[in-house]
């Protein structure tokens, strides 16, 4: 991927692998399975919104897959698949802003799969991949009472700052720059 977000190949097709997971590029076809993964209303306590039916989620995924209308911003979205079970369990995403070489990341794992280290492993895999891109800073915003999500951010190498946005704490990681 180049500084302006263009690529000589379709990097949206990139699968990121970790020990137990495959981060698969988001497709509209994932909506039906992901609607079930994200169906628990309790899951939305910190992330906002409410569970969406498959057709509404498909419409949202269509917008995400189409990409940002701003050429200086790249939307990158993956579903998290447990390799051994071949089932989807959540999502990770990065919004890359080329002007300041920053990637804002987020993650969500369905309630039945929480507490197994999946979000942390997925976030670490995403941050590791971002380190191979022209990204200097990785940022996440975490609700101050969402201790599990704070643990995920910390496990991915991000550190809480004193800054807040919409009541959420800014976590940040400066990536090493290649010479």
Backbone as CSV, one residue per row, in Angstrom:
resi,resn,N_x,N_y,N_z,CA_x,CA_y,CA_z,C_x,C_y,C_z
1,UNK,0.840,-1.156,0.000,0.000,0.000,0.000,0.892,1.228,0.000
2,UNK,0.546,2.199,-0.806,1.355,3.404,-0.893,0.855,4.450,0.093
3,UNK,1.589,5.550,0.218,1.236,6.612,1.153,-0.165,7.150,0.921
4,UNK,-0.623,7.189,-0.318,-1.946,7.755,-0.587,-3.056,6.707,-0.511
5,UNK,-2.703,5.503,-0.104,-3.712,4.472,0.074,-3.929,3.595,-1.149
6,UNK,-3.274,3.920,-2.256,-3.444,3.082,-3.430,-2.576,1.843,-3.289
7,UNK,-2.846,0.868,-4.116,-2.110,-0.375,-4.017,-1.990,-0.980,-5.402
8,UNK,-0.880,-1.655,-5.634,-0.716,-2.325,-6.920,-1.469,-3.650,-6.947
9,UNK,-1.889,-4.118,-5.775,-2.700,-5.322,-5.705,-3.877,-5.036,-4.785
10,UNK,-4.837,-5.894,-4.768,-6.032,-5.682,-3.957,-5.766,-6.158,-2.544
11,UNK,-5.256,-5.248,-1.673,-4.895,-5.666,-0.328,-6.119,-5.958,0.522
12,UNK,-7.316,-5.667,0.039,-8.509,-6.049,0.773,-8.667,-7.567,0.796
13,UNK,-7.948,-8.264,-0.043,-8.024,-9.716,-0.088,-7.050,-10.373,0.886
14,UNK,-6.285,-9.575,1.617,-5.289,-10.103,2.524,-5.927,-10.801,3.712
15,UNK,-5.518,-12.028,3.953,-5.913,-12.770,5.142,-4.767,-12.645,6.134
16,UNK,-5.090,-12.243,7.358,-4.088,-12.131,8.411,-4.251,-13.355,9.313
17,UNK,-3.186,-14.107,9.471,-3.244,-15.309,10.288,-2.565,-15.112,11.636
18,UNK,-3.122,-15.731,12.654,-2.504,-15.791,13.978,-2.504,-17.258,14.384
19,UNK,-2.109,-17.544,15.605,-2.051,-18.943,16.041,-3.383,-19.667,15.875
20,UNK,-4.463,-19.062,16.344,-5.777,-19.721,16.322,-6.769,-19.122,15.343
21,UNK,-6.427,-17.966,14.770,-7.420,-17.202,14.024,-6.999,-16.910,12.598
22,UNK,-8.015,-16.655,11.790,-7.815,-16.063,10.473,-8.671,-14.810,10.441
23,UNK,-8.047,-13.686,10.115,-8.783,-12.451,9.899,-9.041,-12.380,8.407
24,UNK,-10.305,-12.561,8.042,-10.708,-12.627,6.639,-11.279,-11.287,6.205
25,UNK,-10.919,-10.804,5.026,-11.488,-9.551,4.556,-13.020,-9.612,4.586
26,UNK,-13.616,-8.575,5.120,-15.068,-8.497,5.223,-15.712,-8.594,3.843
27,UNK,-16.779,-9.379,3.771,-17.597,-9.487,2.546,-19.057,-9.353,2.947
28,UNK,-19.860,-8.888,2.039,-21.292,-8.750,2.300,-21.883,-10.099,2.681
29,UNK,-21.369,-11.166,2.116,-21.869,-12.507,2.383,-21.678,-12.936,3.837
30,UNK,-20.848,-12.231,4.589,-20.652,-12.558,6.009,-21.807,-12.082,6.880
31,UNK,-22.681,-11.243,6.353,-23.707,-10.586,7.162,-24.617,-11.565,7.899
32,UNK,-25.076,-12.608,7.247,-26.014,-13.531,7.899,-25.371,-14.185,9.117
33,UNK,-24.161,-14.714,8.959,-23.488,-15.358,10.087,-23.122,-14.329,11.157
34,UNK,-22.677,-13.150,10.745,-22.274,-12.130,11.712,-23.473,-11.554,12.467
35,UNK,-24.649,-11.526,11.852,-25.841,-11.053,12.571,-26.082,-11.931,13.796
36,UNK,-25.868,-13.228,13.658,-26.023,-14.139,14.794,-24.907,-13.915,15.821
37,UNK,-23.677,-13.693,15.365,-22.549,-13.452,16.263,-22.776,-12.205,17.113
38,UNK,-23.359,-11.174,16.494,-23.534,-9.874,17.156,-24.928,-9.687,17.739
39,UNK,-25.682,-10.766,17.894,-27.101,-10.676,18.266,-27.384,-10.374,19.734
40,UNK,-26.428,-10.570,20.622,-26.680,-10.357,22.046,-26.772,-8.857,22.340
41,UNK,-27.915,-8.353,22.822,-28.032,-6.922,23.137,-26.980,-6.452,24.148
42,UNK,-26.543,-7.317,25.062,-25.532,-6.936,26.054,-24.209,-6.573,25.391
43,UNK,-23.939,-7.140,24.223,-22.712,-6.859,23.495,-22.614,-5.376,23.141
44,UNK,-23.731,-4.717,22.996,-23.769,-3.330,22.531,-23.728,-2.312,23.667
45,UNK,-23.567,-2.768,24.908,-23.556,-1.858,26.061,-22.478,-0.788,25.924
46,UNK,-21.291,-1.158,25.492,-20.201,-0.201,25.360,-20.012,0.284,23.933
47,UNK,-20.363,-0.524,22.937,-20.110,-0.127,21.550,-21.265,0.644,20.944
48,UNK,-22.394,0.653,21.631,-23.549,1.395,21.141,-24.336,0.612,20.109
49,UNK,-25.449,1.182,19.726,-26.302,0.543,18.741,-27.065,-0.623,19.330
50,UNK,-27.562,-1.436,18.447,-28.315,-2.617,18.844,-28.090,-3.687,17.779
51,UNK,-28.433,-4.925,18.107,-28.258,-5.984,17.099,-29.026,-5.647,15.821
52,UNK,-28.418,-5.977,14.691,-29.048,-5.717,13.402,-29.435,-7.031,12.742
53,UNK,-30.580,-7.038,12.061,-30.931,-8.237,11.295,-29.989,-8.389,10.102
54,UNK,-29.921,-9.584,9.536,-28.975,-9.824,8.443,-29.076,-8.838,7.282
55,UNK,-30.283,-8.429,6.887,-30.393,-7.518,5.743,-29.820,-6.144,6.069
56,UNK,-30.035,-5.638,7.279,-29.473,-4.348,7.663,-27.952,-4.438,7.784
57,UNK,-27.464,-5.544,8.328,-26.028,-5.727,8.436,-25.397,-5.852,7.049
58,UNK,-26.080,-6.517,6.127,-25.579,-6.625,4.747,-25.470,-5.240,4.113
59,UNK,-26.446,-4.383,4.354,-26.395,-3.021,3.803,-25.199,-2.263,4.395
60,UNK,-24.983,-2.415,5.685,-23.830,-1.769,6.330,-22.528,-2.308,5.748
61,UNK,-22.439,-3.629,5.591,-21.228,-4.231,5.039,-20.996,-3.780,3.599
62,UNK,-22.057,-3.568,2.823,-21.908,-3.053,1.460,-21.205,-1.693,1.485
63,UNK,-21.623,-0.828,2.421,-21.001,0.497,2.534,-19.527,0.371,2.948
64,UNK,-19.246,-0.515,3.903,-17.875,-0.685,4.358,-16.971,-1.240,3.255
65,UNK,-17.469,-2.242,2.545,-16.689,-2.872,1.478,-16.438,-1.886,0.337
66,UNK,-17.391,-0.982,0.098,-17.225,0.019,-0.963,-16.076,0.973,-0.632
67,UNK,-15.797,1.148,0.635,-14.670,1.984,1.039,-15.069,3.408,1.344
68,UNK,-14.143,4.105,1.950,-14.362,5.489,2.348,-14.527,6.380,1.116
69,UNK,-15.456,7.318,1.177,-15.584,8.277,0.076,-14.439,9.293,0.067
70,UNK,-13.677,9.363,1.142,-12.538,10.269,1.252,-11.292,9.539,0.764
71,UNK,-10.657,9.993,-0.321,-9.483,9.283,-0.841,-8.298,9.284,0.122
72,UNK,-8.311,10.137,1.135,-7.235,10.174,2.108,-7.457,9.244,3.289
73,UNK,-8.565,8.474,3.231,-8.918,7.566,4.322,-9.199,6.193,3.742
74,UNK,-8.684,5.181,4.393,-8.906,3.804,3.931,-9.618,3.017,5.027
75,UNK,-10.722,2.379,4.696,-11.439,1.516,5.630,-11.004,0.085,5.385
76,UNK,-10.493,-0.555,6.401,-10.060,-1.943,6.319,-10.816,-2.728,7.371
77,UNK,-11.523,-3.758,6.943,-12.388,-4.531,7.837,-12.191,-6.022,7.607
78,UNK,-12.123,-6.742,8.715,-11.990,-8.188,8.666,-13.000,-8.829,9.607
79,UNK,-13.419,-10.039,9.292,-14.150,-10.869,10.248,-13.120,-11.803,10.875
80,UNK,-13.379,-12.169,12.101,-12.490,-13.068,12.834,-13.065,-14.481,12.727
81,UNK,-12.266,-15.392,12.210,-12.703,-16.791,12.121,-11.781,-17.661,12.973
82,UNK,-12.411,-18.479,13.817,-11.646,-19.491,14.548,-11.222,-20.547,13.545
83,UNK,-9.943,-20.733,13.409,-9.420,-21.646,12.388,-9.932,-23.071,12.587
84,UNK,-9.847,-23.603,13.801,-10.229,-24.997,14.041,-11.728,-25.236,13.889
85,UNK,-12.542,-24.287,14.319,-13.992,-24.462,14.264,-14.588,-23.952,12.959
86,UNK,-13.816,-23.190,12.186,-14.288,-22.604,10.926,-15.585,-21.824,11.127
87,UNK,-15.622,-21.057,12.233,-16.795,-20.223,12.481,-16.366,-18.790,12.734
88,UNK,-17.226,-17.860,12.317,-16.965,-16.450,12.557,-17.340,-16.118,13.994
89,UNK,-16.508,-15.261,14.639,-16.736,-14.944,16.045,-16.675,-13.449,16.344
90,UNK,-16.311,-12.626,15.361,-16.212,-11.197,15.608,-15.604,-10.459,14.434
91,UNK,-15.205,-9.210,14.707,-14.607,-8.366,13.665,-13.453,-7.556,14.242
92,UNK,-12.554,-7.136,13.367,-11.557,-6.110,13.657,-11.563,-5.146,12.487
93,UNK,-11.193,-3.909,12.788,-11.174,-2.921,11.710,-10.082,-1.911,11.961
94,UNK,-9.656,-1.275,10.890,-8.695,-0.172,10.965,-9.146,0.888,9.976
95,UNK,-9.226,2.106,10.444,-9.471,3.251,9.581,-8.155,3.995,9.492
96,UNK,-7.541,3.964,8.315,-6.226,4.553,8.134,-6.390,5.927,7.491
97,UNK,-5.814,6.928,8.133,-5.796,8.289,7.607,-4.379,8.570,7.141
98,UNK,-4.220,8.763,5.832,-2.882,8.873,5.251,-2.187,10.172,5.619
99,UNK,-2.930,11.257,5.809,-2.315,12.556,6.089,-1.435,12.519,7.330
100,UNK,-1.858,11.779,8.353,-1.050,11.702,9.570,-0.567,10.275,9.855
101,UNK,-0.735,9.372,8.907,-0.255,7.985,9.022,-0.769,7.324,10.295
102,UNK,-2.057,7.533,10.591,-2.681,6.990,11.788,-3.719,5.945,11.424
103,UNK,-3.750,4.875,12.186,-4.775,3.843,12.039,-5.582,3.792,13.326
104,UNK,-6.871,4.031,13.207,-7.788,3.897,14.347,-8.347,2.482,14.263
105,UNK,-8.132,1.694,15.315,-8.564,0.304,15.280,-9.705,0.054,16.260
106,UNK,-10.445,-1.002,15.995,-11.529,-1.426,16.874,-11.719,-2.923,16.703
107,UNK,-12.379,-3.519,17.681,-12.622,-4.964,17.658,-13.926,-5.238,18.383
108,UNK,-14.547,-6.334,18.015,-15.713,-6.829,18.744,-15.751,-8.341,18.566
109,UNK,-16.001,-9.033,19.670,-16.110,-10.490,19.651,-17.457,-10.842,20.267
110,UNK,-18.182,-11.725,19.615,-19.488,-12.144,20.103,-19.422,-12.690,21.520
111,UNK,-20.491,-12.468,22.256,-20.556,-12.846,23.672,-20.145,-14.300,23.940
112,UNK,-20.605,-15.288,23.163,-20.242,-16.683,23.485,-18.743,-16.971,23.403
113,UNK,-17.982,-16.131,22.707,-16.557,-16.377,22.504,-15.672,-15.465,23.345
114,UNK,-16.273,-14.607,24.137,-15.485,-13.701,24.961,-14.799,-14.452,26.093
115,UNK,-13.717,-13.866,26.585,-12.986,-14.465,27.699,-12.002,-15.546,27.289
116,UNK,-11.768,-15.696,25.996,-10.848,-16.727,25.493,-9.581,-16.135,24.870
117,UNK,-9.420,-14.822,24.961,-8.248,-14.173,24.385,-8.345,-13.937,22.891
118,UNK,-9.512,-14.124,22.317,-9.679,-13.984,20.866,-9.495,-12.536,20.426
119,UNK,-10.129,-11.602,21.128,-10.013,-10.191,20.736,-8.569,-9.723,20.819
120,UNK,-7.870,-10.113,21.886,-6.468,-9.724,22.031,-5.606,-10.292,20.921
121,UNK,-5.811,-11.552,20.603,-5.032,-12.184,19.535,-5.311,-11.519,18.193
122,UNK,-6.576,-11.218,17.928,-6.942,-10.556,16.668,-6.356,-9.148,16.613
123,UNK,-6.450,-8.405,17.713,-5.907,-7.040,17.739,-4.387,-7.055,17.562
124,UNK,-3.709,-7.992,18.198,-2.254,-8.096,18.027,-1.897,-8.429,16.586
125,UNK,-2.656,-9.329,15.965,-2.413,-9.656,14.558,-2.619,-8.447,13.660
126,UNK,-3.651,-7.675,13.937,-3.925,-6.477,13.146,-2.810,-5.449,13.330
127,UNK,-2.405,-5.201,14.569,-1.341,-4.226,14.830,-0.032,-4.677,14.183
128,UNK,0.255,-5.963,14.259,1.473,-6.488,13.611,1.427,-6.211,12.108
129,UNK,0.271,-6.442,11.465,0.139,-6.174,10.034,0.263,-4.680,9.754
130,UNK,-0.366,-3.846,10.584,-0.268,-2.396,10.383,1.177,-1.930,10.443
131,UNK,1.999,-2.633,11.224,3.418,-2.302,11.302,4.165,-2.519,9.998
132,UNK,3.567,-3.243,9.058,4.180,-3.455,7.742,3.671,-2.433,6.720
133,UNK,2.783,-1.557,7.159,2.175,-0.558,6.287,2.756,0.825,6.612
134,UNK,2.502,1.811,5.774,2.987,3.164,6.080,2.125,3.837,7.156
135,UNK,2.076,3.206,8.310,1.312,3.700,9.452,2.310,3.961,10.573
136,UNK,2.214,5.136,11.201,3.113,5.481,12.300,2.463,5.339,13.667
137,UNK,1.152,5.593,13.715,0.463,5.615,14.998,-0.778,4.745,14.925
138,UNK,-0.978,3.921,15.940,-2.195,3.114,16.067,-2.947,3.645,17.278
139,UNK,-4.245,3.865,17.098,-5.095,4.455,18.130,-6.331,3.589,18.304
140,UNK,-6.801,3.504,19.535,-8.105,2.891,19.823,-8.765,3.743,20.897
141,UNK,-10.072,3.788,20.888,-10.824,4.495,21.920,-11.646,3.469,22.688
142,UNK,-11.481,3.479,24.020,-12.081,2.461,24.876,-12.846,3.150,26.006
143,UNK,-14.069,2.710,26.219,-14.866,3.231,27.334,-14.114,2.963,28.633
144,UNK,-14.038,3.947,29.539,-13.247,3.760,30.757,-13.717,2.618,31.659
145,UNK,-14.945,2.180,31.519,-15.445,1.069,32.329,-15.371,-0.275,31.612
146,UNK,-14.900,-0.273,30.381,-14.816,-1.518,29.607,-13.429,-2.132,29.830
147,UNK,-13.278,-2.781,30.966,-11.980,-3.312,31.379,-11.458,-4.394,30.436
148,UNK,-12.337,-5.214,29.904,-11.898,-6.264,28.974,-11.315,-5.642,27.711
149,UNK,-11.946,-4.599,27.202,-11.445,-3.948,25.993,-10.137,-3.207,26.277
150,UNK,-10.015,-2.631,27.466,-8.752,-1.996,27.854,-7.639,-3.039,27.880
151,UNK,-7.933,-4.241,28.357,-6.941,-5.314,28.378,-6.538,-5.721,26.965
152,UNK,-7.493,-5.709,26.040,-7.185,-6.020,24.640,-6.234,-4.962,24.082
153,UNK,-6.549,-3.689,24.305,-5.689,-2.610,23.811,-4.276,-2.750,24.378
154,UNK,-4.177,-3.007,25.674,-2.861,-3.162,26.305,-2.112,-4.359,25.723
155,UNK,-2.820,-5.458,25.478,-2.148,-6.647,24.942,-1.623,-6.415,23.533
156,UNK,-2.236,-5.457,22.815,-1.785,-5.124,21.462,-0.685,-4.070,21.471
157,UNK,-0.268,-3.652,22.672,0.834,-2.705,22.787,0.426,-1.256,22.924
158,UNK,-0.871,-0.981,22.935,-1.327,0.393,23.075,-1.288,0.796,24.543
159,UNK,-1.119,2.084,24.794,-1.033,2.629,26.142,-2.104,3.704,26.290
160,UNK,-2.792,3.691,27.421,-3.815,4.702,27.684,-3.169,6.081,27.798
161,UNK,-3.842,7.074,27.234,-3.388,8.457,27.335,-4.359,9.217,28.237
162,UNK,-4.090,10.486,28.440,-4.987,11.339,29.219,-6.105,11.919,28.353
163,UNK,-6.045,11.674,27.057,-7.038,12.226,26.134,-8.308,11.384,26.124
164,UNK,-9.437,12.066,25.915,-10.722,11.376,25.768,-11.456,11.938,24.562
165,UNK,-12.247,11.088,23.940,-13.107,11.478,22.827,-14.463,10.842,23.065
166,UNK,-15.479,11.647,23.139,-16.839,11.166,23.387,-16.897,10.230,24.598
167,UNK,-16.166,10.596,25.649,-16.190,9.817,26.886,-15.333,8.568,26.873
168,UNK,-14.606,8.333,25.790,-13.742,7.157,25.717,-12.278,7.571,25.805
169,UNK,-11.491,6.730,26.449,-10.064,6.987,26.621,-9.335,6.647,25.329
170,UNK,-8.430,7.528,24.930,-7.586,7.282,23.758,-6.404,6.419,24.182
171,UNK,-6.250,5.294,23.524,-5.097,4.412,23.688,-4.245,4.582,22.445
172,UNK,-2.926,4.514,22.583,-2.072,4.832,21.440,-0.799,3.994,21.451
173,UNK,-0.301,3.724,20.254,0.975,3.031,20.051,1.695,3.708,18.908
174,UNK,2.954,4.087,19.143,3.808,4.589,18.079,4.560,3.390,17.492
175,UNK,4.384,3.168,16.212,5.065,2.043,15.565,6.489,2.425,15.185
176,UNK,7.414,1.498,15.280,8.795,1.791,14.841,8.798,2.030,13.332
177,UNK,9.640,2.942,12.908,9.730,3.267,11.488,10.916,2.575,10.857
178,UNK,10.680,1.996,9.705,11.773,1.357,8.965,12.690,2.442,8.428
179,UNK,13.975,2.122,8.337,14.959,3.093,7.814,14.856,3.221,6.329
